[in-house]
Structures are given as C-alpha cells and as structure tokens.
Short mmCIF file of C-alpha atoms (C1' of nucleotides) in Angstrom, two decimals:
data_model
loop_
_atom_site.label_atom_id
_atom_site.label_comp_id
_atom_site.label_asym_id
_atom_site.label_seq_id
_atom_site.Cartn_x
_atom_site.Cartn_y
_atom_site.Cartn_z
CA MET I 1 14.33 4.59 -1.39
CA THR I 2 13.47 0.96 -0.92
CA ARG I 3 12.48 0.03 2.61
CA VAL I 4 14.38 -2.94 4.02
CA LEU I 5 13.75 -4.59 7.37
CA VAL I 6 16.75 -6.37 8.87
CA VAL I 7 16.02 -8.94 11.57
CA ASP I 8 18.89 -10.53 13.45
CA ASP I 9 19.76 -11.07 17.07
CA GLU I 10 23.45 -10.36 16.59
CA PRO I 11 23.93 -6.61 16.91
CA GLN I 12 27.13 -6.80 14.91
CA ILE I 13 25.44 -8.22 11.86
CA VAL I 14 22.61 -5.77 12.16
CA ARG I 15 25.09 -2.94 12.32
CA THR I 16 27.09 -4.14 9.33
CA LEU I 17 23.97 -4.54 7.25
CA ARG I 18 22.54 -1.22 8.29
CA ILE I 19 25.73 0.57 7.27
CA ASN I 20 26.06 -1.20 3.95
CA LEU I 21 22.42 -0.89 3.01
CA THR I 22 22.13 2.72 4.04
CA ALA I 23 25.25 3.54 2.04
CA ARG I 24 23.56 2.08 -1.01
CA GLY I 25 20.47 4.15 -0.65
CA TYR I 26 18.14 1.75 1.10
CA GLU I 27 15.92 2.86 3.94
CA VAL I 28 16.67 0.48 6.80
CA ALA I 29 14.73 -0.57 9.88
CA THR I 30 16.00 -3.23 12.26
CA ALA I 31 14.68 -5.68 14.81
CA LEU I 32 16.56 -7.91 17.23
CA SER I 33 13.83 -10.46 17.87
CA GLY I 34 10.94 -12.08 16.07
CA GLU I 35 8.36 -10.37 18.16
CA GLU I 36 9.92 -7.00 17.50
CA ALA I 37 10.20 -7.83 13.81
CA LEU I 38 6.48 -8.40 13.44
CA ARG I 39 5.67 -5.25 15.36
CA VAL I 40 8.08 -3.08 13.38
CA ALA I 41 6.99 -4.56 10.07
CA ALA I 42 3.38 -3.57 10.68
CA SER I 43 4.24 0.09 10.78
CA PHE I 44 7.40 0.24 8.66
CA ARG I 45 5.88 -1.72 5.80
CA PRO I 46 9.13 -3.02 4.37
CA GLU I 47 9.46 -3.81 0.69
CA VAL I 48 12.06 -6.48 1.48
CA VAL I 49 12.85 -8.39 4.66
CA ILE I 50 16.21 -9.88 5.59
CA LEU I 51 15.53 -12.41 8.30
CA ASP I 52 17.86 -14.46 10.45
CA LEU I 53 16.36 -17.83 11.31
CA GLY I 54 18.11 -18.28 14.64
CA LEU I 55 16.13 -15.83 16.72
CA PRO I 56 15.98 -16.12 20.49
CA ASP I 57 12.23 -15.79 21.00
CA ILE I 58 10.20 -17.04 18.06
CA ASP I 59 10.92 -19.74 15.53
CA GLY I 60 11.94 -18.29 12.18
CA VAL I 61 9.23 -20.08 10.25
CA THR I 62 6.64 -18.58 12.58
CA VAL I 63 7.97 -15.12 11.76
CA ILE I 64 7.66 -15.88 8.06
CA ASP I 65 4.09 -16.99 8.61
CA GLY I 66 3.32 -13.83 10.50
CA LEU I 67 4.64 -11.67 7.70
CA ARG I 68 3.09 -13.67 4.90
CA GLY I 69 -0.28 -13.20 6.51
CA TRP I 70 -0.51 -9.71 5.15
CA THR I 71 2.42 -8.87 2.90
CA GLY I 72 3.92 -10.25 -0.26
CA ALA I 73 7.25 -8.51 0.24
CA PRO I 74 10.18 -10.79 -0.56
CA ILE I 75 11.85 -12.42 2.43
CA ILE I 76 15.53 -13.32 2.29
CA VAL I 77 16.49 -15.77 5.00
CA LEU I 78 19.90 -15.83 6.64
CA SER I 79 21.03 -18.83 8.57
CA ALA I 80 24.16 -20.21 10.14
CA ARG I 81 23.03 -23.75 9.48
CA SER I 82 23.26 -25.11 5.98
CA ASP I 83 20.88 -27.94 6.77
CA SER I 84 18.85 -28.62 3.73
CA GLY I 85 15.90 -29.34 6.02
CA ASP I 86 15.92 -25.80 7.32
CA LYS I 87 16.14 -24.40 3.83
CA VAL I 88 13.21 -26.41 2.61
CA ALA I 89 11.09 -25.45 5.59
CA ALA I 90 11.86 -21.76 5.25
CA LEU I 91 11.31 -21.66 1.50
CA ASP I 92 8.06 -23.57 1.75
CA ALA I 93 6.86 -21.29 4.50
CA GLY I 94 7.03 -18.47 2.02
CA ALA I 95 10.61 -17.22 2.05
CA ASP I 96 12.00 -16.13 -1.28
CA ASP I 97 15.67 -16.83 -0.89
CA TYR I 98 18.08 -18.50 1.49
CA VAL I 99 21.64 -17.44 2.22
CA THR I 100 23.95 -19.30 4.59
CA LYS I 101 26.29 -17.49 6.93
CA PRO I 102 28.98 -16.51 6.53
CA PHE I 103 27.91 -14.66 3.39
CA GLY I 104 29.59 -12.15 1.13
CA MET I 105 28.13 -8.70 1.28
CA ASP I 106 28.14 -8.32 -2.50
CA GLU I 107 26.28 -11.59 -2.90
CA LEU I 108 23.65 -10.55 -0.42
CA LEU I 109 23.28 -7.23 -2.15
CA ALA I 110 22.90 -8.97 -5.51
CA ARG I 111 20.22 -11.24 -4.11
CA LEU I 112 18.55 -8.22 -2.62
CA ARG I 113 18.54 -6.47 -5.98
CA ALA I 114 17.14 -9.60 -7.61
CA ALA I 115 14.38 -9.82 -5.02
CA VAL I 116 13.43 -6.16 -5.37
CA ARG I 117 13.50 -6.39 -9.16
CA ARG I 118 11.14 -9.34 -9.12
CA ALA I 119 8.77 -7.70 -6.70
CA SER I 120 8.63 -4.40 -8.52
CA ALA I 121 8.39 -6.02 -11.94
CA VAL I 122 4.99 -7.08 -10.80
CA PRO I 123 2.72 -4.13 -10.35
CA ALA I 124 0.09 -4.67 -7.74
CA GLY I 125 0.77 -8.32 -7.07
CA GLU I 126 -0.54 -7.97 -3.56
CA GLU I 127 -3.38 -10.17 -2.46
CA ALA I 128 -3.99 -8.54 0.87
CA VAL I 129 -7.60 -9.30 1.64
CA VAL I 130 -8.72 -10.25 5.11
CA GLU I 131 -12.13 -11.74 5.55
CA THR I 132 -14.31 -12.11 8.62
CA ALA I 133 -17.80 -13.45 9.11
CA ALA I 134 -19.24 -9.95 8.90
CA PHE I 135 -17.03 -7.98 6.51
CA THR I 136 -13.91 -8.00 4.33
CA VAL I 137 -10.93 -5.67 4.41
CA ASP I 138 -8.80 -5.07 1.32
CA LEU I 139 -5.53 -3.62 2.55
CA ALA I 140 -4.12 -2.82 -0.89
CA ALA I 141 -7.19 -1.07 -2.26
CA LYS I 142 -8.09 0.44 1.10
CA LYS I 143 -11.62 -0.84 0.74
CA VAL I 144 -14.04 -2.40 3.17
CA ARG I 145 -17.09 -4.36 2.11
CA ARG I 146 -19.92 -5.61 4.23
CA GLY I 147 -22.39 -7.93 2.63
CA GLY I 148 -21.78 -6.82 -0.93
CA ALA I 149 -22.10 -3.12 -0.18
CA GLU I 150 -19.01 -1.01 0.22
CA VAL I 151 -18.51 0.78 3.53
CA HIS I 152 -16.99 4.22 3.52
CA LEU I 153 -14.33 4.92 6.15
CA THR I 154 -12.74 8.23 7.08
CA PRO I 155 -8.92 8.47 7.07
CA THR I 156 -8.71 8.07 10.84
CA GLU I 157 -11.09 5.13 10.90
CA TRP I 158 -9.09 3.46 8.17
CA GLY I 159 -5.81 4.13 9.95
CA ILE I 160 -7.05 2.34 13.05
CA LEU I 161 -8.58 -0.56 11.18
CA GLU I 162 -5.51 -1.04 9.03
CA LEU I 163 -3.18 -1.19 12.00
CA LEU I 164 -5.42 -3.64 13.82
CA VAL I 165 -5.84 -5.85 10.77
CA ARG I 166 -2.11 -5.92 10.08
CA ASN I 167 -1.70 -7.20 13.62
CA ARG I 168 -4.73 -9.43 13.49
CA GLY I 169 -5.12 -11.74 16.43
CA LYS I 170 -2.58 -9.75 18.38
CA LEU I 171 -3.22 -7.10 20.97
CA VAL I 172 -2.35 -3.56 19.94
CA GLY I 173 -1.72 -1.22 22.84
CA GLN I 174 -3.62 2.06 22.98
CA LYS I 175 -0.43 4.05 23.06
CA GLN I 176 0.79 2.34 19.93
CA LEU I 177 -2.50 3.00 18.16
CA LEU I 178 -2.46 6.65 19.11
CA ARG I 179 1.15 7.09 18.16
CA GLU I 180 0.82 5.53 14.76
CA VAL I 181 -2.50 7.03 13.76
CA TRP I 182 -2.46 10.45 15.37
CA GLY I 183 1.24 10.97 16.01
CA PRO I 184 3.58 10.82 18.99
CA ALA I 185 2.06 13.85 20.67
CA TYR I 186 -1.32 12.17 21.13
CA ALA I 187 -0.15 9.09 23.02
CA SER I 188 -2.49 9.73 25.95
CA GLU I 189 -5.67 10.83 24.20
CA THR I 190 -7.38 7.54 24.90
CA HIS I 191 -10.75 9.14 24.44
CA TYR I 192 -10.17 9.35 20.70
CA LEU I 193 -9.91 5.59 20.60
CA ARG I 194 -13.22 5.09 22.32
CA VAL I 195 -14.96 7.42 19.88
CA TYR I 196 -13.45 5.91 16.76
CA LEU I 197 -13.71 2.29 17.84
CA ALA I 198 -17.39 2.94 18.47
CA GLN I 199 -17.74 4.38 14.98
CA LEU I 200 -15.93 1.45 13.41
CA ARG I 201 -18.12 -1.01 15.27
CA ARG I 202 -21.26 0.80 14.23
CA LYS I 203 -20.17 0.57 10.62
CA LEU I 204 -18.82 -2.98 10.64
CA GLU I 205 -20.11 -5.11 13.48
CA PRO I 206 -23.51 -6.81 13.24
CA HIS I 207 -24.07 -6.07 16.94
CA PRO I 208 -21.99 -3.00 17.78
CA ALA I 209 -22.73 -3.40 21.48
CA ARG I 210 -21.27 -6.91 21.52
CA PRO I 211 -18.34 -6.70 19.13
CA ALA I 212 -17.09 -9.96 17.66
CA HIS I 213 -14.10 -8.68 15.69
CA LEU I 214 -13.03 -5.34 17.15
CA VAL I 215 -12.43 -6.47 20.69
CA THR I 216 -11.53 -4.29 23.67
CA GLU I 217 -8.91 -5.47 26.11
CA PRO I 218 -9.70 -3.24 29.10
CA GLY I 219 -6.79 -1.22 30.31
CA MET I 220 -4.50 -2.38 27.53
CA GLY I 221 -5.70 -1.90 24.00
CA TYR I 222 -7.68 -3.42 21.18
CA ARG I 223 -7.51 -6.57 19.13
CA PHE I 224 -8.81 -7.60 15.72
CA GLU I 225 -10.26 -11.12 15.62
CA VAL I 226 -11.12 -13.02 12.43
CA MET B 1 1.46 -29.07 -14.91
CA THR B 2 4.18 -26.47 -14.62
CA ARG B 3 6.60 -26.38 -17.54
CA VAL B 4 10.24 -26.50 -16.50
CA LEU B 5 13.22 -26.14 -18.80
CA VAL B 6 16.44 -27.78 -17.58
CA VAL B 7 19.67 -26.61 -19.16
CA ASP B 8 22.93 -28.41 -18.34
CA ASP B 9 25.74 -29.93 -20.33
CA GLU B 10 26.18 -32.92 -18.03
CA PRO B 11 23.73 -35.60 -19.18
CA GLN B 12 23.77 -37.16 -15.75
CA ILE B 13 22.44 -34.09 -14.02
CA VAL B 14 19.87 -33.56 -16.73
CA ARG B 15 18.70 -37.13 -16.29
CA THR B 16 18.46 -36.88 -12.51
CA LEU B 17 16.51 -33.66 -12.69
CA ARG B 18 14.18 -34.93 -15.37
CA ILE B 19 13.30 -37.99 -13.30
CA ASN B 20 12.80 -36.08 -10.08
CA LEU B 21 10.82 -33.28 -11.62
CA THR B 22 8.63 -35.53 -13.70
CA ALA B 23 7.89 -37.64 -10.64
CA ARG B 24 6.65 -34.51 -8.91
CA GLY B 25 4.29 -33.56 -11.67
CA TYR B 26 6.33 -31.04 -13.61
CA GLU B 27 6.45 -31.03 -17.38
CA VAL B 28 10.12 -31.11 -18.30
CA ALA B 29 12.08 -30.08 -21.38
CA THR B 30 15.87 -30.22 -21.53
CA ALA B 31 18.75 -28.65 -23.39
CA LEU B 32 22.44 -29.52 -23.35
CA SER B 33 23.80 -26.19 -24.59
CA GLY B 34 23.00 -22.52 -24.45
CA GLU B 35 22.14 -22.31 -28.09
CA GLU B 36 19.75 -25.24 -27.77
CA ALA B 37 18.30 -23.73 -24.61
CA LEU B 38 17.26 -20.54 -26.36
CA ARG B 39 15.81 -22.49 -29.26
CA VAL B 40 13.83 -24.88 -27.07
CA ALA B 41 12.62 -22.14 -24.79
CA ALA B 42 11.06 -20.28 -27.70
CA SER B 43 8.73 -23.15 -28.50
CA PHE B 44 8.37 -24.80 -25.09
CA ARG B 45 7.61 -21.51 -23.27
CA PRO B 46 8.78 -22.68 -19.86
CA GLU B 47 7.31 -21.24 -16.68
CA VAL B 48 10.62 -21.84 -14.88
CA VAL B 49 14.15 -22.33 -16.13
CA ILE B 50 16.91 -24.23 -14.35
CA LEU B 51 20.16 -23.12 -15.93
CA ASP B 52 23.72 -24.31 -15.49
CA LEU B 53 26.22 -21.52 -15.93
CA GLY B 54 29.08 -23.67 -17.18
CA LEU B 55 27.86 -24.32 -20.67
CA PRO B 56 30.25 -25.22 -23.47
CA ASP B 57 29.06 -22.84 -26.14
CA ILE B 58 27.59 -19.62 -24.78
CA ASP B 59 28.33 -17.75 -21.60
CA GLY B 60 25.63 -18.24 -18.98
CA VAL B 61 24.92 -14.55 -18.58
CA THR B 62 24.30 -14.30 -22.32
CA VAL B 63 21.72 -17.06 -22.05
CA ILE B 64 20.00 -15.19 -19.24
CA ASP B 65 19.96 -12.07 -21.37
CA GLY B 66 18.50 -13.98 -24.28
CA LEU B 67 15.71 -15.36 -22.14
CA ARG B 68 15.00 -12.12 -20.35
CA GLY B 69 14.49 -10.45 -23.68
CA TRP B 70 11.07 -11.95 -24.04
CA THR B 71 10.07 -13.85 -20.90
CA GLY B 72 9.68 -13.05 -17.25
CA ALA B 73 9.80 -16.69 -16.16
CA PRO B 74 11.97 -17.23 -13.09
CA ILE B 75 15.49 -18.47 -13.76
CA ILE B 76 17.30 -20.61 -11.21
CA VAL B 77 21.03 -20.75 -11.85
CA LEU B 78 23.18 -23.76 -11.04
CA SER B 79 26.91 -23.45 -10.84
CA ALA B 80 29.90 -25.46 -9.74
CA ARG B 81 31.77 -22.31 -8.83
CA SER B 82 30.81 -20.56 -5.66
CA ASP B 83 32.59 -17.39 -6.72
CA SER B 84 30.65 -14.49 -5.40
CA GLY B 85 31.52 -12.64 -8.59
CA ASP B 86 29.65 -15.15 -10.72
CA LYS B 87 26.67 -15.02 -8.44
CA VAL B 88 26.46 -11.28 -8.58
CA ALA B 89 26.79 -11.23 -12.34
CA ALA B 90 24.11 -13.87 -12.83
CA LEU B 91 21.66 -12.31 -10.40
CA ASP B 92 22.13 -8.85 -11.85
CA ALA B 93 21.66 -10.20 -15.33
CA GLY B 94 18.16 -11.19 -14.31
CA ALA B 95 18.43 -14.57 -12.65
CA ASP B 96 16.13 -15.19 -9.73
CA ASP B 97 18.12 -17.59 -7.62
CA TYR B 98 21.54 -19.15 -7.46
CA VAL B 99 22.37 -22.64 -6.23
CA THR B 100 25.90 -24.02 -6.02
CA LYS B 101 26.72 -27.59 -6.93
CA PRO B 102 26.62 -30.01 -5.37
CA PHE B 103 23.10 -29.33 -4.27
CA GLY B 104 20.46 -31.32 -2.44
CA MET B 105 17.50 -32.30 -4.53
CA ASP B 106 15.04 -31.30 -1.85
CA GLU B 107 16.60 -27.87 -1.61
CA LEU B 108 16.41 -27.35 -5.33
CA LEU B 109 12.79 -28.46 -5.32
CA ALA B 110 12.02 -26.05 -2.51
CA ARG B 111 13.63 -23.20 -4.40
CA LEU B 112 11.68 -24.23 -7.46
CA ARG B 113 8.44 -24.15 -5.53
CA ALA B 114 9.32 -20.74 -4.15
CA ALA B 115 10.07 -19.42 -7.62
CA VAL B 116 6.84 -20.76 -9.09
CA ARG B 117 4.82 -19.45 -6.18
CA ARG B 118 6.21 -15.98 -6.67
CA ALA B 119 5.63 -15.99 -10.38
CA SER B 120 2.07 -17.25 -10.19
CA ALA B 121 1.17 -14.83 -7.44
CA VAL B 122 1.16 -12.28 -10.23
CA PRO B 123 -1.88 -12.41 -12.45
CA ALA B 124 0.18 -10.87 -15.27
CA GLY B 125 -3.00 -9.93 -17.07
CA GLU B 126 -2.48 -6.39 -18.32
CA GLU B 127 -5.66 -5.21 -19.92
CA ALA B 128 -4.78 -2.30 -22.16
CA VAL B 129 -8.34 -1.08 -22.66
CA VAL B 130 -10.63 -0.43 -19.73
CA GLU B 131 -14.32 0.11 -20.15
CA THR B 132 -16.86 1.71 -17.86
CA ALA B 133 -20.54 2.40 -18.23
CA ALA B 134 -19.82 5.92 -19.41
CA PHE B 135 -16.50 5.86 -21.29
CA THR B 136 -13.58 3.77 -22.53
CA VAL B 137 -9.88 4.22 -21.79
CA ASP B 138 -7.24 2.75 -24.08
CA LEU B 139 -3.99 2.75 -22.14
CA ALA B 140 -1.80 1.67 -25.04
CA ALA B 141 -3.16 4.17 -27.56
CA LYS B 142 -3.60 6.90 -24.95
CA LYS B 143 -7.14 7.54 -26.13
CA VAL B 144 -10.46 8.03 -24.40
CA ARG B 145 -13.81 7.51 -26.04
CA ARG B 146 -17.20 8.46 -24.73
CA GLY B 147 -20.23 7.28 -26.64
CA GLY B 148 -18.44 6.80 -29.93
CA ALA B 149 -16.82 10.22 -29.95
CA GLU B 150 -13.23 10.64 -28.91
CA VAL B 151 -12.53 12.90 -25.95
CA HIS B 152 -9.48 15.10 -26.03
CA LEU B 153 -7.41 15.19 -22.85
CA THR B 154 -4.51 17.46 -22.01
CA PRO B 155 -1.22 15.81 -20.98
CA THR B 156 -1.84 16.50 -17.32
CA GLU B 157 -5.38 15.17 -17.46
CA TRP B 158 -4.15 12.04 -19.15
CA GLY B 159 -1.39 11.57 -16.60
CA ILE B 160 -3.90 11.56 -13.79
CA LEU B 161 -6.39 9.34 -15.56
CA GLU B 162 -3.73 6.85 -16.57
CA LEU B 163 -2.40 6.48 -13.05
CA LEU B 164 -5.87 6.02 -11.64
CA VAL B 165 -6.87 3.50 -14.30
CA ARG B 166 -3.71 1.47 -13.86
CA ASN B 167 -4.63 1.21 -10.20
CA ARG B 168 -8.29 0.70 -10.86
CA GLY B 169 -10.28 -0.20 -7.79
CA LYS B 170 -7.42 0.82 -5.56
CA LEU B 171 -7.13 4.05 -3.71
CA VAL B 172 -4.34 6.31 -4.98
CA GLY B 173 -3.08 8.78 -2.39
CA GLN B 174 -2.95 12.43 -3.33
CA LYS B 175 0.75 12.59 -2.63
CA GLN B 176 1.38 9.71 -4.99
CA LEU B 177 -0.68 11.34 -7.72
CA LEU B 178 1.14 14.62 -7.36
CA ARG B 179 4.54 12.97 -7.24
CA GLU B 180 3.99 10.86 -10.33
CA VAL B 181 2.24 13.45 -12.46
CA TRP B 182 3.85 16.73 -11.45
CA GLY B 183 7.06 15.56 -9.77
CA PRO B 184 8.35 15.14 -6.22
CA ALA B 185 8.45 18.87 -5.55
CA TYR B 186 4.68 19.24 -5.91
CA ALA B 187 3.68 16.64 -3.36
CA SER B 188 1.59 19.08 -1.35
CA GLU B 189 -0.14 21.05 -4.09
CA THR B 190 -3.44 19.33 -3.47
CA HIS B 191 -5.28 22.15 -5.12
CA TYR B 192 -4.05 21.02 -8.54
CA LEU B 193 -5.82 17.73 -8.01
CA ARG B 194 -9.12 19.39 -7.27
CA VAL B 195 -8.94 21.45 -10.43
CA TYR B 196 -7.94 18.62 -12.72
CA LEU B 197 -10.25 16.06 -11.24
CA ALA B 198 -13.06 18.52 -11.82
CA GLN B 199 -12.00 18.88 -15.43
CA LEU B 200 -11.79 15.14 -15.95
CA ARG B 201 -15.21 14.65 -14.46
CA ARG B 202 -16.68 17.38 -16.63
CA LYS B 203 -15.28 15.63 -19.67
CA LEU B 204 -16.04 12.04 -18.72
CA GLU B 205 -18.74 11.68 -16.10
CA PRO B 206 -22.41 11.81 -17.06
CA HIS B 207 -23.14 13.74 -13.87
CA PRO B 208 -19.93 15.56 -12.91
CA ALA B 209 -21.40 16.63 -9.60
CA ARG B 210 -22.08 13.02 -8.58
CA PRO B 211 -19.11 11.11 -10.01
CA ALA B 212 -19.56 7.39 -10.48
CA HIS B 213 -16.06 6.46 -11.65
CA LEU B 214 -13.64 9.13 -10.48
CA VAL B 215 -14.36 8.93 -6.79
CA THR B 216 -12.95 11.16 -4.06
CA GLU B 217 -11.89 9.73 -0.74
CA PRO B 218 -11.72 12.82 1.44
CA GLY B 219 -8.43 13.29 3.18
CA MET B 220 -6.80 10.36 1.40
CA GLY B 221 -6.93 10.42 -2.38
CA TYR B 222 -8.90 9.33 -5.40
CA ARG B 223 -10.09 6.04 -6.79
CA PHE B 224 -11.13 4.82 -10.23
CA GLU B 225 -14.16 2.54 -10.18
CA VAL B 226 -15.36 0.46 -13.12
"C1'" DA K 1 2.49 40.13 -33.69
"C1'" DG K 2 -1.76 38.07 -32.36
"C1'" DC K 3 -4.34 34.00 -31.11
"C1'" DC K 4 -5.27 29.90 -28.57
"C1'" DC K 5 -4.67 26.25 -25.58
"C1'" DG K 6 -3.11 24.42 -21.45
"C1'" DG K 7 -1.45 25.18 -16.84
"C1'" DC K 8 -1.61 27.85 -12.59
"C1'" DT K 9 -3.80 30.72 -8.87
"C1'" DG K 10 -7.25 32.82 -5.83
"C1'" DA K 11 -11.88 33.16 -3.79
"C1'" DC K 12 -15.97 31.21 -1.96
"C1'" DG K 13 -19.86 28.02 -0.62
"C1'" DG K 14 -20.61 23.66 1.05
"C1'" DA K 15 -19.56 19.08 2.63
"C1'" DA K 16 -16.84 15.88 5.30
"C1'" DC K 17 -14.25 15.20 9.11
"C1'" DC K 18 -11.97 15.77 13.74
"C1'" DT K 19 -12.33 17.31 18.27
"C1'" DT K 20 -14.49 18.03 22.53
"C1'" DG K 21 -17.68 17.73 26.21
"C1'" DA K 22 -21.48 15.54 28.69
"C1'" DC K 23 -23.68 11.46 30.31
"C1'" DG K 24 -24.61 6.64 31.64
"C1'" DC K 25 -22.91 2.01 32.34
"C1'" DC K 26 -20.01 -1.44 34.34
"C1'" DG K 27 -16.61 -3.54 37.39
"C1'" DC K 28 -13.47 -2.93 41.02
"C1'" DT K 29 -12.02 -1.24 45.52
"C1'" DG K 30 -12.02 0.79 49.88
"C1'" DC M 1 -22.54 0.99 49.62
"C1'" DA M 2 -20.31 4.87 47.65
"C1'" DG M 3 -16.53 6.39 44.90
"C1'" DC M 4 -13.64 5.92 41.01
"C1'" DG M 5 -11.67 4.82 36.71
"C1'" DG M 6 -12.24 2.85 32.23
"C1'" DC M 7 -15.39 2.32 28.55
"C1'" DG M 8 -19.25 3.29 25.09
"C1'" DT M 9 -22.52 6.57 23.12
"C1'" DC M 10 -24.21 10.83 21.30
"C1'" DA M 11 -24.30 15.38 19.52
"C1'" DA M 12 -22.57 19.95 18.77
"C1'" DG M 13 -18.98 23.17 17.34
"C1'" DG M 14 -14.94 24.35 14.59
"C1'" DT M 15 -11.75 23.26 11.30
"C1'" DT M 16 -10.02 21.22 7.35
"C1'" DC M 17 -10.90 19.61 2.85
"C1'" DC M 18 -13.29 19.60 -1.61
"C1'" DG M 19 -15.67 21.36 -5.94
"C1'" DT M 20 -16.39 25.16 -8.83
"C1'" DC M 21 -15.66 29.23 -11.37
"C1'" DA M 22 -13.24 32.86 -13.30
"C1'" DG M 23 -9.18 35.09 -14.52
"C1'" DC M 24 -4.08 35.44 -15.42
"C1'" DC M 25 0.08 33.95 -17.65
"C1'" DG M 26 3.27 31.85 -20.81
"C1'" DG M 27 4.49 29.13 -24.89
"C1'" DG M 28 3.54 27.38 -29.49
"C1'" DC M 29 1.40 28.14 -33.99
"C1'" DT M 30 -0.29 30.72 -37.92
#
DNA sequence: AGCCCGGCTGACGGAACCTTGACGCCGCTG
DNA sequence: CAGCGGCGTCAAGGTTCCGTCAGCCGGGCT
C-alpha cells in the first residue's frame, strides 16, 4: 500500500489519477492547491508525490522546496508546458522526474513504479534532521538531542513536536494539532496543548518562559521557528 | 568527478555528450554498442549511465538487465521513439528515467543532476557486522557473540534483533516489529514484544534490568543503540 | 513413546504517562 | 477599574504500559 499524493488544480485529472492509482493498489491523497498540498503532505506522509506545476496559488518550485525540506520522497512533476527551462528548474529544485501533459497513463504508472523502486531500494536514505540553536530533531530516528545529551520525549510530546517541525516556520492551528495528535474527538481540548507545550519548552528551550523556537500565536495556534 | 558512461551508436551524439559532460566536470566513458557497453561498464564502474535504446547489436532492455545484475547506478534512457510501450518496458526493466530524442542538452543535464543527487543521497554503506560494548551482531552470518562465546538465539529472537539492528539508532514502532516478525495479523500483540525483549536482554545485556542497547520507548517502540 | 526446546499465555508489581483541576499572569474590553 | 478569556505552570490521581516469572502446549528428535 504505497501512499501517493496527487496535486493538481484540475479536478478531472485528479479524479482520473485517483481512480487509476487506487485500482492499482496505491493509497491516494489529493490536493488542489500548493498550500493544501503542503498541509496534507505533513500528515499523510506520502511515499511519492505527483505534482502539477501550474498551481493557482503557489509556484511549483516553491512547493518542491517545501516538501524537500523534510522528506526525500520522490516527486514526479506534471506540466502542460514543455519548456526546457521549466524542466531544468523543477529538476534542480529537487524533483525526480518530469512528465509533460498530455501523458499516457501507462507511462506515468511506469515512471511511478520506477520512482518507488528507486526509493525503496534504498533503505533508510532519509536525512531528516532539523537543527536549531538550542537542539536538534531527527525525524527519521525520532530522536531529540540538546547539547550532546539526548532528550527523552513521551509519545504525545513527540507527536506535537513532529507535526510542528514538519511544518516549520508555518503556523499550525490548535484544532489541527489536537486532531492529528489526539484524534478528531479532541479538537477543542485546548488545555492539553498548553500543558504539553509547556513540557516541551521545559525540556528543549533554554528559557522556557521566553520560548525562541516553540512560539505561541495567541488565539490561533503554535509555530516552530528555526 | 562523477563517472558517466554514454552508450549510443551515433558517433555524433556521443561526441556532443562527451564534450558537454566533460566541460561540466564529469568523467566520461563511451560505448557504441550494447556489447561494448557491458564490457566497458565492468571496468569503468560508472556512477550514471546514459543509454540509447536503439542499439545495433543488443536490445536496449537486455542491456539494462545486464547492468542491473550488478550495479544500482541510475540509468537514463534515450530513445528516438516516443512509444509509450518502449518507455514502460525500459522503466520496468530498471531504468531510472526516459528522455526522447531530440532532447535539449540542458534538460538532459538537469535529469543527470537529479539522478546523481538521488543516488548519492544514499550512503549505500551496509555494514554486515555491528559491534557494541557488550556484544557483536553479524547480520550476514546470523550470529551473535558476547565476550568470545557465541550466543544462541531462537528464530523469533533473531528476527527482532535483526530488525532493530538494521534500523540501529532509529526507533522501530511496536506495530512494525510485530508485523515484520510475526505477520500482519499480530500487529497488536504487544505482549509478545515484552516477553522476547526481556529474553534478548537477559541473553545480551550486562544488566538486563537497565538495558544499554535494547532500549524501550514507552508507548512507541524499541530502539537499538550502539 | 518420552524428552526438550521454543513459542504462547496469564498474573502481578512497578514505572511511565495522560488527564484533570486549581491558580496566577497578562492583555483586552466594557 | 473590574471582568473575562487565553495562556502558562504545577501537582495529584488514575490509567495504561512495561518487565518479570512461571507454567502450559505443541512439534521435532532420539
């Protein structure tokens, strides 16, 4: 059950891909914009991404950058334009393959298989380490170090930190945090967040009272700053 | 100095590629036929292969097979035909990318960079014997030694230890352990883990009550530390 | 058949963790 | 200025999770 994220602003293409991929045993998530793609990717954790470059909100290369910040999953770019300039830019940004529309479904599927094969041929090829002035987070090993010594986190603490780090620099709403860490039924238990954010700060921040990396956005949510 | 092998039967294309690649700092070897390609590859040990499918002597897919038998280096296929059938066959045979002629040099270079980046992202260093302060694990021979004497492990014990050692440093979730050692149906039998981890620790750890290498992460899984 | 080894199960003490409530602080608003 | 809501802090249950032991069962070997 390989997880594939399909990003395209044309609902028709998204639908076609979803049907074809699902029929072949892939687990599919979709997004219609770049912003949505980055949000969905953080929780869905795709093993492959199929990404249309012509998105309405964000530039395609920016989306690639956002993904490459924390995942090594192969990215297959779709594009209507066959400009070689676009191809070069996308590939150099970190994309793995480039297919011009219109494309044959069997070709896309073959390229998908090739991409998955490459990725899985390499066990543990993930270099997902995020470093701040005070501590380092290893997303693959689920480890946190602070000044040489390893810091132990509970499952809940790690769940929060992981979600924030995967969306580093971006604001994560409290409802989203609660939904993804505790489950949909806990979407209004904002008190949990206060307790656990305090614990995380006590373990990670040099001055827990004046946090530099685990920042509160009053009334909205939290943000991880590097 | 990345080693690139260029395989094409048209001397003109070979020449163009050699000039362009050399100018960009690649180390280039060339072959004009499939048979020559396999021979040259064996001694040149390319890190990337650029392969034309329309060779006079051997079928392109056969060449891919021959290379894939002993190397994991990325293969970029060139072809005059844009048949989707050819693409699918080549990609499924183990090729990494497919470019149709005529192609832009900058696009090919970008795809080359992407291929090399992917390949080098993988350390590829499989160490078959792992050593800790207390004991030694030989993954290839399936043997464990502790202070000169060999320790006998049951199949289940070995299954757990092997999985943990292959992911050394990383946290392995209990569900993953159960799935890979006992099978998908046992994904919630966490009690098994407790029993077998205790056994492993009794056999391997100097102080089984305070494990130094087979570490528990409560609520999440286990971790092998060196 | 009898033995032995490895895998499974149940019980229990203890540790780690999550939840919950109380309290004080701060900024905003009426 | 008082009230209120959002936030941070702390500590005390209560629950889940873990380690350990001991015993049962079934299959392979002699």
